[in-house]
Tab-separated table of C-alpha atoms and ligand atoms in Angstrom:
chain	number	residue	atom	x	y	z
A	1	MET	CA	8.932	-2.913	41.396
A	2	THR	CA	11.688	-3.468	38.875
A	3	ASP	CA	11.969	-2.221	35.348
A	4	THR	CA	10.871	-5.683	34.153
A	5	ASN	CA	7.377	-5.112	35.549
A	6	ILE	CA	5.221	-4.859	32.440
A	7	TYR	CA	2.651	-2.753	34.298
A	8	LEU	CA	5.187	-0.153	35.420
A	9	PRO	CA	4.246	3.167	33.809
A	10	HIS	CA	6.619	5.775	32.477
A	11	LEU	CA	6.524	9.017	34.419
A	12	MET	CA	5.311	11.809	32.148
A	13	ARG	CA	5.272	15.534	32.773
A	14	ILE	CA	2.250	17.428	31.510
A	15	ALA	CA	3.990	19.965	29.290
A	16	LYS	CA	0.812	21.582	27.947
A	17	ILE	CA	-2.920	21.417	28.568
A	18	THR	CA	-5.391	22.527	25.902
A	19	GLU	CA	-9.074	22.970	26.751
A	20	GLU	CA	-10.714	21.577	23.616
A	21	ALA	CA	-14.420	21.599	24.446
A	22	PRO	CA	-16.607	21.301	27.552
A	23	ALA	CA	-14.993	18.560	29.731
A	24	VAL	CA	-12.510	17.670	26.973
A	25	LYS	CA	-8.782	18.340	27.354
A	26	THR	CA	-5.603	17.524	25.484
A	27	PHE	CA	-2.418	16.764	27.406
A	28	ARG	CA	0.977	17.048	25.803
A	29	LEU	CA	3.174	14.625	27.763
A	30	GLU	CA	6.961	14.466	27.916
A	31	PHE	CA	9.019	11.667	29.439
A	32	LEU	CA	10.785	12.542	32.691
A	33	ASP	CA	13.454	10.002	31.844
A	34	ALA	CA	15.582	11.018	28.847
A	35	ALA	CA	16.629	7.423	28.097
A	36	ALA	CA	12.984	6.288	28.065
A	37	ALA	CA	12.144	9.158	25.720
A	38	GLU	CA	14.960	8.135	23.393
A	39	ALA	CA	13.898	4.480	23.360
A	40	PHE	CA	10.192	5.199	22.857
A	41	SER	CA	8.403	4.916	19.548
A	42	PHE	CA	4.841	4.246	18.474
A	43	GLU	CA	2.748	3.988	15.360
A	44	THR	CA	-0.482	5.666	14.438
A	45	GLY	CA	-3.556	3.857	15.745
A	46	GLN	CA	-1.910	2.621	18.937
A	47	PHE	CA	-3.125	3.449	22.428
A	48	GLY	CA	-1.819	3.623	25.979
A	49	LEU	CA	-2.923	3.406	29.584
A	50	TYR	CA	-2.637	6.761	31.334
A	51	SER	CA	-2.600	6.829	35.129
A	52	ALA	CA	-3.615	9.328	37.758
A	53	PHE	CA	-1.661	8.058	40.742
A	54	GLY	CA	-3.912	6.877	43.556
A	55	GLU	CA	-6.948	6.720	41.263
A	56	GLY	CA	-6.210	4.243	38.484
A	57	GLU	CA	-5.643	3.975	34.753
A	58	SER	CA	-7.668	5.009	31.715
A	59	THR	CA	-7.235	3.925	28.114
A	60	PHE	CA	-6.812	6.639	25.490
A	61	CYS	CA	-5.469	6.560	21.972
A	62	ILE	CA	-2.215	8.350	21.292
A	63	ALA	CA	-3.678	11.376	19.561
A	64	SER	CA	-0.430	12.843	18.244
A	65	SER	CA	1.425	11.679	15.144
A	66	PRO	CA	4.512	9.474	15.357
A	67	THR	CA	6.131	11.931	12.962
A	68	ARG	CA	6.117	14.557	15.765
A	69	LYS	CA	8.929	13.493	18.070
A	70	GLY	CA	9.695	14.234	21.720
A	71	TYR	CA	6.178	14.022	23.126
A	72	ILE	CA	2.858	12.232	22.949
A	73	GLU	CA	-0.606	13.743	23.231
A	74	CYS	CA	-3.891	12.374	24.461
A	75	THR	CA	-7.328	13.965	24.330
A	76	PHE	CA	-9.906	12.799	26.831
A	77	ARG	CA	-13.406	13.539	27.988
A	78	GLU	CA	-14.220	13.496	31.690
A	79	ALA	CA	-16.265	10.334	32.077
A	80	GLY	CA	-15.627	9.020	35.587
A	81	ARG	CA	-13.126	8.600	38.368
A	82	VAL	CA	-9.786	8.491	36.539
A	83	THR	CA	-10.599	11.031	33.869
A	84	ALA	CA	-11.961	13.432	36.527
A	85	SER	CA	-8.696	13.126	38.426
A	86	LEU	CA	-6.658	13.671	35.241
A	87	ALA	CA	-8.810	16.689	34.403
A	88	ASP	CA	-7.782	18.261	37.745
A	89	LYS	CA	-4.071	18.135	36.838
A	90	GLU	CA	-2.089	21.193	35.947
A	91	GLU	CA	0.813	21.824	33.609
A	92	GLY	CA	3.979	20.504	35.269
A	93	ASP	CA	2.163	17.704	37.125
A	94	VAL	CA	3.298	14.112	36.584
A	95	VAL	CA	1.063	11.283	35.355
A	96	GLY	CA	1.794	7.693	34.285
A	97	PHE	CA	1.764	6.212	30.810
A	98	ARG	CA	2.314	2.674	29.653
A	99	GLY	CA	2.253	1.614	26.044
A	100	PRO	CA	2.178	1.814	23.131
A	101	TYR	CA	-0.241	-1.077	22.750
A	102	GLY	CA	-2.283	-2.541	19.947
A	103	ASN	CA	-1.972	-2.596	16.195
A	104	ARG	CA	-1.830	0.360	13.822
A	105	PHE	CA	-3.230	1.854	10.674
A	106	PRO	CA	-1.293	0.330	7.713
A	107	ILE	CA	-0.656	3.689	6.074
A	108	GLU	CA	2.206	2.464	3.893
A	109	GLN	CA	-0.351	0.227	2.121
A	110	TRP	CA	-2.336	3.340	1.174
A	111	LYS	CA	0.399	4.966	-0.940
A	112	GLY	CA	-1.145	6.384	-4.132
A	113	LYS	CA	-4.694	6.223	-2.743
A	114	ASN	CA	-7.295	8.828	-1.805
A	115	LEU	CA	-8.135	9.026	1.901
A	116	VAL	CA	-11.527	9.883	3.375
A	117	PHE	CA	-11.623	10.462	7.144
A	118	VAL	CA	-15.020	10.494	8.850
A	119	ALA	CA	-15.060	11.420	12.530
A	120	GLY	CA	-17.673	12.362	15.089
A	121	GLY	CA	-17.367	14.165	18.399
A	122	ILE	CA	-14.631	13.050	20.782
A	123	ALA	CA	-13.622	10.284	18.336
A	124	LEU	CA	-11.519	12.663	16.243
A	125	PRO	CA	-8.368	12.017	18.416
A	126	PRO	CA	-7.458	8.593	16.918
A	127	LEU	CA	-8.013	9.958	13.419
A	128	ARG	CA	-6.125	13.161	14.234
A	129	SER	CA	-3.024	10.992	14.786
A	130	VAL	CA	-3.318	9.341	11.397
A	131	ILE	CA	-4.372	12.591	9.674
A	132	TRP	CA	-1.194	14.356	10.797
A	133	ASN	CA	0.865	11.261	10.013
A	134	CYS	CA	-0.518	11.268	6.462
A	135	LEU	CA	-0.186	15.058	6.075
A	136	ASP	CA	3.463	14.787	7.158
A	137	LEU	CA	3.865	12.221	4.343
A	138	ARG	CA	1.577	14.159	1.999
A	139	ASP	CA	3.306	13.026	-1.217
A	140	TRP	CA	2.313	9.416	-0.543
A	141	PHE	CA	-1.408	10.078	-0.998
A	142	LYS	CA	-3.800	11.555	-3.537
A	143	ASP	CA	-6.887	13.485	-2.347
A	144	ILE	CA	-7.408	13.829	1.397
A	145	THR	CA	-10.948	14.530	2.595
A	146	ILE	CA	-11.913	15.007	6.244
A	147	VAL	CA	-15.534	15.033	7.396
A	148	TYR	CA	-15.903	15.944	11.055
A	149	GLY	CA	-19.129	16.406	12.966
A	150	ALA	CA	-19.976	17.399	16.520
A	151	ARG	CA	-23.157	18.145	18.414
A	152	SER	CA	-22.443	21.875	18.495
A	153	VAL	CA	-19.770	24.374	17.494
A	154	ASN	CA	-18.628	24.421	21.114
A	155	ASP	CA	-18.148	20.638	21.083
A	156	LEU	CA	-15.702	20.657	18.143
A	157	VAL	CA	-12.210	19.616	19.258
A	158	TYR	CA	-8.862	20.794	17.824
A	159	LYS	CA	-10.454	24.060	16.674
A	160	ASP	CA	-7.090	25.610	15.685
A	161	GLU	CA	-6.117	22.541	13.692
A	162	LEU	CA	-9.476	22.544	11.894
A	163	LYS	CA	-8.632	26.083	10.740
A	164	GLU	CA	-5.196	24.882	9.628
A	165	TRP	CA	-6.669	21.976	7.636
A	166	GLU	CA	-9.315	24.267	6.137
A	167	ALA	CA	-6.624	26.653	4.902
A	168	ARG	CA	-4.624	23.903	3.190
A	169	PRO	CA	-5.203	23.557	-0.559
A	170	ASP	CA	-4.335	19.850	-0.335
A	171	VAL	CA	-7.080	19.006	2.199
A	172	ASN	CA	-10.831	19.017	1.648
A	173	LEU	CA	-12.296	19.648	5.120
A	174	VAL	CA	-16.038	19.489	5.772
A	175	VAL	CA	-17.158	20.350	9.301
A	176	THR	CA	-20.748	19.894	10.360
A	177	VAL	CA	-22.750	20.368	13.547
A	178	ASP	CA	-26.054	18.805	14.500
A	179	PRO	CA	-29.168	20.873	13.781
A	180	GLY	CA	-29.468	23.458	16.564
A	181	GLY	CA	-25.742	23.278	17.335
A	182	GLU	CA	-24.809	26.137	15.029
A	183	VAL	CA	-24.048	29.682	16.205
A	184	PRO	CA	-24.519	33.029	14.391
A	185	GLY	CA	-21.825	33.344	11.722
A	186	TRP	CA	-21.243	29.561	11.478
A	187	THR	CA	-19.941	28.848	7.958
A	188	GLY	CA	-19.749	25.065	8.190
A	189	LYS	CA	-22.535	22.618	7.498
A	190	VAL	CA	-25.528	21.846	9.670
A	191	GLY	CA	-26.587	18.203	9.638
A	192	PHE	CA	-25.645	14.747	10.881
A	193	VAL	CA	-22.473	13.118	9.604
A	194	PRO	CA	-23.988	10.224	7.555
A	195	PRO	CA	-26.120	12.417	5.210
A	196	VAL	CA	-23.236	14.900	4.922
A	197	VAL	CA	-20.979	12.042	3.729
A	198	GLU	CA	-23.678	10.849	1.333
A	199	ALA	CA	-24.075	14.350	-0.158
A	200	LEU	CA	-20.304	14.700	-0.481
A	201	ASN	CA	-20.365	11.486	-2.510
A	202	PRO	CA	-16.656	10.508	-2.288
A	203	ALA	CA	-15.580	8.168	-5.099
A	204	PRO	CA	-14.768	4.693	-3.746
A	205	ASP	CA	-12.236	3.820	-6.457
A	206	ASN	CA	-8.693	3.681	-5.109
A	207	THR	CA	-9.945	5.192	-1.840
A	208	VAL	CA	-9.595	4.187	1.804
A	209	ALA	CA	-12.226	5.378	4.318
A	210	LEU	CA	-11.495	5.724	8.038
A	211	VAL	CA	-14.526	6.037	10.300
A	212	CYS	CA	-14.441	6.810	14.002
A	213	GLY	CA	-17.252	8.118	16.148
A	214	PRO	CA	-20.030	7.307	18.537
A	215	PRO	CA	-21.653	3.910	17.817
A	216	ILE	CA	-24.775	5.474	16.283
A	217	MET	CA	-22.669	7.546	13.861
A	218	ILE	CA	-20.657	4.499	12.823
A	219	LYS	CA	-23.819	2.408	12.494
A	220	LEU	CA	-25.429	4.942	10.149
A	221	THR	CA	-22.260	5.871	8.218
A	222	LEU	CA	-21.228	2.332	7.237
A	223	PRO	CA	-24.353	1.713	5.075
A	224	VAL	CA	-23.766	5.082	3.379
A	225	LEU	CA	-20.205	4.066	2.464
A	226	ALA	CA	-21.467	0.667	1.286
A	227	LYS	CA	-24.104	2.413	-0.875
A	228	LEU	CA	-21.392	4.641	-2.347
A	229	GLY	CA	-19.488	1.488	-3.319
A	230	PHE	CA	-16.766	1.253	-0.663
A	231	PRO	CA	-15.834	-2.425	-0.134
A	232	PRO	CA	-15.524	-3.593	3.521
A	233	GLU	CA	-11.771	-4.138	3.021
A	234	SER	CA	-11.327	-0.405	2.344
A	235	ILE	CA	-13.137	0.815	5.472
A	236	PHE	CA	-11.134	1.085	8.713
A	237	THR	CA	-12.254	1.878	12.238
A	238	THR	CA	-10.920	1.573	15.791
A	239	LEU	CA	-12.769	-0.113	18.658
A	240	GLU	CA	-12.954	1.115	22.246
A	241	ASN	CA	-13.834	-2.085	24.119
A	242	ARG	CA	-13.345	-1.760	27.859
A	243	MET	CA	-9.741	-2.705	28.781
A	244	LYS	CA	-7.778	-3.535	31.905
A	245	CYS	CA	-4.299	-4.879	31.153
A	246	GLY	CA	-3.897	-3.698	27.545
A	247	LEU	CA	-1.549	-6.625	27.081
A	248	GLY	CA	-3.684	-9.591	26.047
A	249	LYS	CA	-3.582	-11.114	29.543
A	250	CYS	CA	-6.834	-10.370	31.378
A	251	GLY	CA	-9.429	-11.254	28.724
A	252	ARG	CA	-11.460	-8.091	29.453
A	253	CYS	CA	-11.512	-6.694	25.930
A	254	ASN	CA	-12.270	-9.573	23.618
A	255	THR	CA	-14.732	-9.617	20.754
A	256	GLY	CA	-15.144	-13.289	19.872
A	257	SER	CA	-11.631	-14.667	19.638
A	258	SER	CA	-10.102	-11.251	18.927
A	259	TYR	CA	-8.405	-9.370	21.761
A	260	VAL	CA	-9.014	-5.730	20.917
A	261	CYS	CA	-5.930	-4.672	22.914
A	262	LYS	CA	-3.610	-6.881	20.825
A	263	ASP	CA	-5.337	-7.744	17.532
A	264	GLY	CA	-6.955	-4.264	17.430
A	265	PRO	CA	-7.983	-1.615	18.102
A	266	VAL	CA	-7.727	-0.984	14.321
A	267	TYR	CA	-9.942	-3.239	12.187
A	268	THR	CA	-11.291	-3.193	8.668
A	269	LEU	CA	-15.029	-3.577	8.293
A	270	ALA	CA	-14.297	-6.889	6.554
A	271	GLN	CA	-12.545	-8.109	9.719
A	272	LEU	CA	-15.355	-6.877	11.979
A	273	ASN	CA	-17.934	-8.601	9.799
A	274	SER	CA	-16.222	-11.905	10.579
A	275	LEU	CA	-16.432	-11.325	14.368
A	276	PRO	CA	-19.487	-11.695	16.635
A	277	ALA	CA	-21.523	-8.461	16.595
A	278	GLU	CA	-20.508	-7.494	20.152
A	279	TYR	CA	-18.521	-4.409	19.340
B	301	FAD	C1	-8.577	1.663	22.804
B	301	FAD	C2	-9.345	2.768	23.496
B	301	FAD	C3	-9.080	4.085	23.168
B	301	FAD	C4	-9.776	5.111	23.819
B	301	FAD	N1	-9.445	6.388	23.484
B	301	FAD	C5	-10.045	7.395	24.135
B	301	FAD	C6	-9.640	8.734	23.865
B	301	FAD	O1	-8.747	8.998	23.053
B	301	FAD	N2	-10.268	9.725	24.553
B	301	FAD	C7	-11.279	9.451	25.479
B	301	FAD	O2	-11.826	10.397	26.062
B	301	FAD	N3	-11.657	8.193	25.746
B	301	FAD	C8	-11.066	7.165	25.120
B	301	FAD	N4	-11.432	5.879	25.427
B	301	FAD	C9	-12.493	5.665	26.453
B	301	FAD	C10	-11.854	5.835	27.856
B	301	FAD	O3	-10.970	4.751	28.087
B	301	FAD	C11	-12.883	5.873	28.984
B	301	FAD	O4	-13.776	6.951	28.794
B	301	FAD	C12	-12.173	6.106	30.308
B	301	FAD	O5	-11.347	5.007	30.609
B	301	FAD	C13	-13.135	6.303	31.438
B	301	FAD	O6	-12.381	6.224	32.637
B	301	FAD	P1	-12.927	6.756	34.006
B	301	FAD	O7	-12.237	6.045	35.126
B	301	FAD	O8	-12.853	8.243	34.068
B	301	FAD	O9	-14.448	6.375	33.965
B	301	FAD	P2	-15.191	5.177	34.689
B	301	FAD	O10	-15.528	5.614	36.068
B	301	FAD	O11	-14.455	3.885	34.501
B	301	FAD	O12	-16.458	5.134	33.748
B	301	FAD	C14	-17.290	6.302	33.546
B	301	FAD	C15	-18.348	5.970	32.513
B	301	FAD	O13	-17.719	5.712	31.236
B	301	FAD	C16	-18.068	4.409	30.780
B	301	FAD	N5	-16.889	3.849	30.086
B	301	FAD	C17	-15.673	3.612	30.613
B	301	FAD	N6	-14.853	3.079	29.674
B	301	FAD	C18	-15.568	2.980	28.540
B	301	FAD	C19	-15.302	2.488	27.234
B	301	FAD	N7	-14.122	1.971	26.884
B	301	FAD	N8	-16.317	2.535	26.332
B	301	FAD	C20	-17.524	3.029	26.654
B	301	FAD	N9	-17.829	3.508	27.867
B	301	FAD	C21	-16.876	3.474	28.805
B	301	FAD	C22	-18.461	3.648	32.036
B	301	FAD	O14	-19.358	2.599	31.749
B	301	FAD	C23	-19.120	4.700	32.859
B	301	FAD	O15	-20.456	4.900	32.454
B	301	FAD	C24	-10.768	4.829	24.803
B	301	FAD	C25	-11.015	3.494	25.141
B	301	FAD	C26	-10.312	2.483	24.506
B	301	FAD	C27	-10.551	1.073	24.923
B	302	FES	S1	-7.286	-5.617	28.073
B	302	FES	FE1	-6.573	-7.406	29.049
B	302	FES	S2	-6.684	-8.875	27.444
B	302	FES	FE2	-7.174	-7.011	26.436
């Protein structure tokens, strides 16, 4: 292989592993090659293909913020062959990464606006990237609200960061767990994400909403936002269509005429409404 091979991954050292929740880990990855590290940049919303050598590649968002230099992070749930192999890795091991791919959240267009993040379960990672990006540019935005739900307290990811966001006076964090998922002493909410958002009643004026979660959460949250008055142009999400090349070449990921790996994964609801309902 030569360095012109577009499928050639960067070699990345696992600098840190965080156990987030059952079967969910975060890897902090650093480039082995200093020149590659220097040349690398990405924007929030983009994703990559992460490889366990001998097993294959898996697609994950880049879960860290582009404002945090020198590393990237991914958070993944063990789902099958590649993720099981990645989950067996230890700090110091080397994995592959190619990317960044896809489009991004247009955060510079949100200057002066309120932001409402709505995330469920393992879908917090793509929003965590944009949350930290926006918090690192805090002066650009007005109110920042984060609603995050998981099945149980144990299933919440980024537990330390949730505490950090909760302690910040410039962030309104609402964490909820499904009924039965609470533990003694739990001070957050108990209930599913859509009714929690409805009760919170965020004002739609001058506000952008970002929604990421399991399909059922998205399906039930979008009508709530519509009822609250959010126009489809102000609602953003990211799609996770199955991918192979990540480069717009194999045709694996399309929704209608849109290649999620190139035109997405970030879409407004207005854009999704114009595509076939395959997503
Ligand atoms: C743009 C994008 C971003 C993603 N970001 C993340 C992330 O940040 N963290 C994370 O944990 N996962 C993420 N995913 C999903 C992740 O790619 C898959 O879970 C992973 O590739 C499974 O690989 P595997 O070889 O371990 O499992 P496989 O053996 O390939 O599959 C195991 C099971 O997972 C299902 N599966 C595989 N891929 C998908 C998919 N894309 N959507 C729904 N079901 C799937 C299979 O049907 C099968 O049932 C993302 C996917 C995309 C396309
Ligand atoms: S993953 Fe190959 S075209 Fe999108």
